Backbone as a ProteinNet text record, in pm:
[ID]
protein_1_A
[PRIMARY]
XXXXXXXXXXXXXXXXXXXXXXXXXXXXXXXXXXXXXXXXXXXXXXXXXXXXXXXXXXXXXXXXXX
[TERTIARY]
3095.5	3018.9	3063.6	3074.3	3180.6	2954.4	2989	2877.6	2926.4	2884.2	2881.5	2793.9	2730.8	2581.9	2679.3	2630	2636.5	2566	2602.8	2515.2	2551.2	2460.3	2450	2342.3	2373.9	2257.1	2161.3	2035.7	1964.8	1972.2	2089.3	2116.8	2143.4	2202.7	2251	2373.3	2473.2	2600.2	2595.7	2474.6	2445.6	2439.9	2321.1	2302.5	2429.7	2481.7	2598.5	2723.5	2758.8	2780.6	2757.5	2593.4	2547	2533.9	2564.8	2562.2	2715.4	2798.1	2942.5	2975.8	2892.5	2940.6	2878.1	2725	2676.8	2726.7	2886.4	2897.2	3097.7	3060.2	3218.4	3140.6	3024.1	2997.7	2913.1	2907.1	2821.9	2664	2614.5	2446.6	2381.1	2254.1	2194.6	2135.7	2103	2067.3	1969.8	1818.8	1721.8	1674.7	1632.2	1560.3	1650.9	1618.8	1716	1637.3	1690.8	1650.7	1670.7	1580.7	1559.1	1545.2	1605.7	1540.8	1597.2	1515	1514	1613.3	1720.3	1828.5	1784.6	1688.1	1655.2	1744.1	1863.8	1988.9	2029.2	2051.2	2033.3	1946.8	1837	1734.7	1762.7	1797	1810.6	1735.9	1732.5	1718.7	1857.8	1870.2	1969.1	1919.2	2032.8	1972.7	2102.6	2082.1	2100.3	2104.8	2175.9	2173.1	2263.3	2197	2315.6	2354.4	2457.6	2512.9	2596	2607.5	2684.8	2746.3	2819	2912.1	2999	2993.7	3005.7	3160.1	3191.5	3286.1	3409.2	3519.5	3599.7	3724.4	3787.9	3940.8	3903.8	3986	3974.6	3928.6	3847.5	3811.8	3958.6	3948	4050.1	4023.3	3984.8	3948.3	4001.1	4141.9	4217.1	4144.3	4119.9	4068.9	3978.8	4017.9	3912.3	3776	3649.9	3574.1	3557.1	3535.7	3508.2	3598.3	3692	3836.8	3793.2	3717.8	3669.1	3591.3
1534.2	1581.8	1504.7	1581.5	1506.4	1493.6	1401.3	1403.1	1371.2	1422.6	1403.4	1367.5	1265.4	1282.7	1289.5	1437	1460.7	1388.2	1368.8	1288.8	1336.1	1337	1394.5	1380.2	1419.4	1447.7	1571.4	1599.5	1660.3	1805.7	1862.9	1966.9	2095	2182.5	2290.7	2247.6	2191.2	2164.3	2098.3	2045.2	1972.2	2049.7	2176.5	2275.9	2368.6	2359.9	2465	2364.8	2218.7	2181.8	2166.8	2188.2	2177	2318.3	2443.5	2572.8	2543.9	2518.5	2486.1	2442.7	2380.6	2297.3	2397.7	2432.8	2557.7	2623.8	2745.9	2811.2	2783.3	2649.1	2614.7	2581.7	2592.5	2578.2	2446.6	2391.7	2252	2320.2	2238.5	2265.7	2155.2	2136.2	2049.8	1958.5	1842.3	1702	1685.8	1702	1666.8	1749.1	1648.4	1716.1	1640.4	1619	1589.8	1438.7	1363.1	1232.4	1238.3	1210.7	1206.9	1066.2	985.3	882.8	877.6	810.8	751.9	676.3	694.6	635.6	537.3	442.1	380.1	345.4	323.7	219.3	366	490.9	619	678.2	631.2	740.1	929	947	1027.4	1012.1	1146.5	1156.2	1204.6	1099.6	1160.2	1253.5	1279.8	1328.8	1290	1322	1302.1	1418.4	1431.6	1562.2	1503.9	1496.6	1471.7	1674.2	1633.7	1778.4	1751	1790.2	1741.9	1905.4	1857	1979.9	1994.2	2105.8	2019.5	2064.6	2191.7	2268.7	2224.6	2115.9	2035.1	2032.9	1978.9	1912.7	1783.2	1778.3	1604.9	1508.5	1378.7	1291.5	1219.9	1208.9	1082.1	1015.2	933.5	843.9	906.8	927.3	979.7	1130.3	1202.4	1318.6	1325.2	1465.8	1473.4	1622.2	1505.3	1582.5	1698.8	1688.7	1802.9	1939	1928.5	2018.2	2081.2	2038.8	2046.7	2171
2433.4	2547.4	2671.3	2803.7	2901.8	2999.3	3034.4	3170	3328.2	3434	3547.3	3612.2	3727.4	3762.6	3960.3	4019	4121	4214.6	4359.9	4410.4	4576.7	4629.2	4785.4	4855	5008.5	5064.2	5027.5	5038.7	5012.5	5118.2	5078.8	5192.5	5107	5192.1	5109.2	5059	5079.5	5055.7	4867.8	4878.8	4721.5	4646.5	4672.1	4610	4564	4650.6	4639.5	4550.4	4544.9	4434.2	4288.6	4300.3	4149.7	4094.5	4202.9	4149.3	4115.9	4180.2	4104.5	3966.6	3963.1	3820.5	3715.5	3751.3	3654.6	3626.4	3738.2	3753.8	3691.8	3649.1	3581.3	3372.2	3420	3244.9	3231	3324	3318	3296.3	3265.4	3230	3273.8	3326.1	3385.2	3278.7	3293	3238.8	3258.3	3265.8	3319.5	3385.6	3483.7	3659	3714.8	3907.4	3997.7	3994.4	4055.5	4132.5	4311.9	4382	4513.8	4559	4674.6	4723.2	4877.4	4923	5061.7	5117.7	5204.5	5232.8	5411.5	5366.9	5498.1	5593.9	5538.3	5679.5	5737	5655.6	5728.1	5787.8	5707.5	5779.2	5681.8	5571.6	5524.2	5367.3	5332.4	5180.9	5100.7	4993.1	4926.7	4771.7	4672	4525.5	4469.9	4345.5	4208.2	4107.2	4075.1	3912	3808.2	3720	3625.5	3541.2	3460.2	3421.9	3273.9	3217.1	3084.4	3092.4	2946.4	2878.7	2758.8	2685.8	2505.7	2543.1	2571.5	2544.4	2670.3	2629	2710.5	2612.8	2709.5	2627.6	2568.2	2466.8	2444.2	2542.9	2511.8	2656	2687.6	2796.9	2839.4	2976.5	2959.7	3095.6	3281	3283	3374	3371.2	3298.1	3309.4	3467.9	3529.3	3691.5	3585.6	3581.2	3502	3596.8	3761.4	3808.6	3783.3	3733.8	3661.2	3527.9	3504.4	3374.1	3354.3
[MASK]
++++++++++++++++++++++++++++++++++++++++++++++++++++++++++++++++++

């Protein structure tokens, strides 16, 4: 099982990454994680995503390819 945990601002641009990964075969991990980015002044998130159906692991592997 390969995992990824996505991470962004809390925008559309996130969303539209974690529909990516759904939309490459990834499946979601949970729920999201949200927190408070004070030295910004922003909110960021969190998703994690796993996936059974991969190539062999290998460290060098770019999981987002996956």
């Amino acid at each position: 099982m390969l995992y990824r945990l996505l991470t962004g601002l809390d925008d559309s641009a996130f969303c539209h990454k974690v529909s990516a990964a759904l939309a490459q075969g990834w499946t979601l991990h949970e729920g999201p994680v949200y927190a408070f980015d004070a030295a910004a002044g922003v909110m960021r998130c969190a998703q994690a995503v796993v996936k059974d159906d991969h190539a062999p692991y290998s460290p060098e592997m770019k999981l987002g390819d996956q």
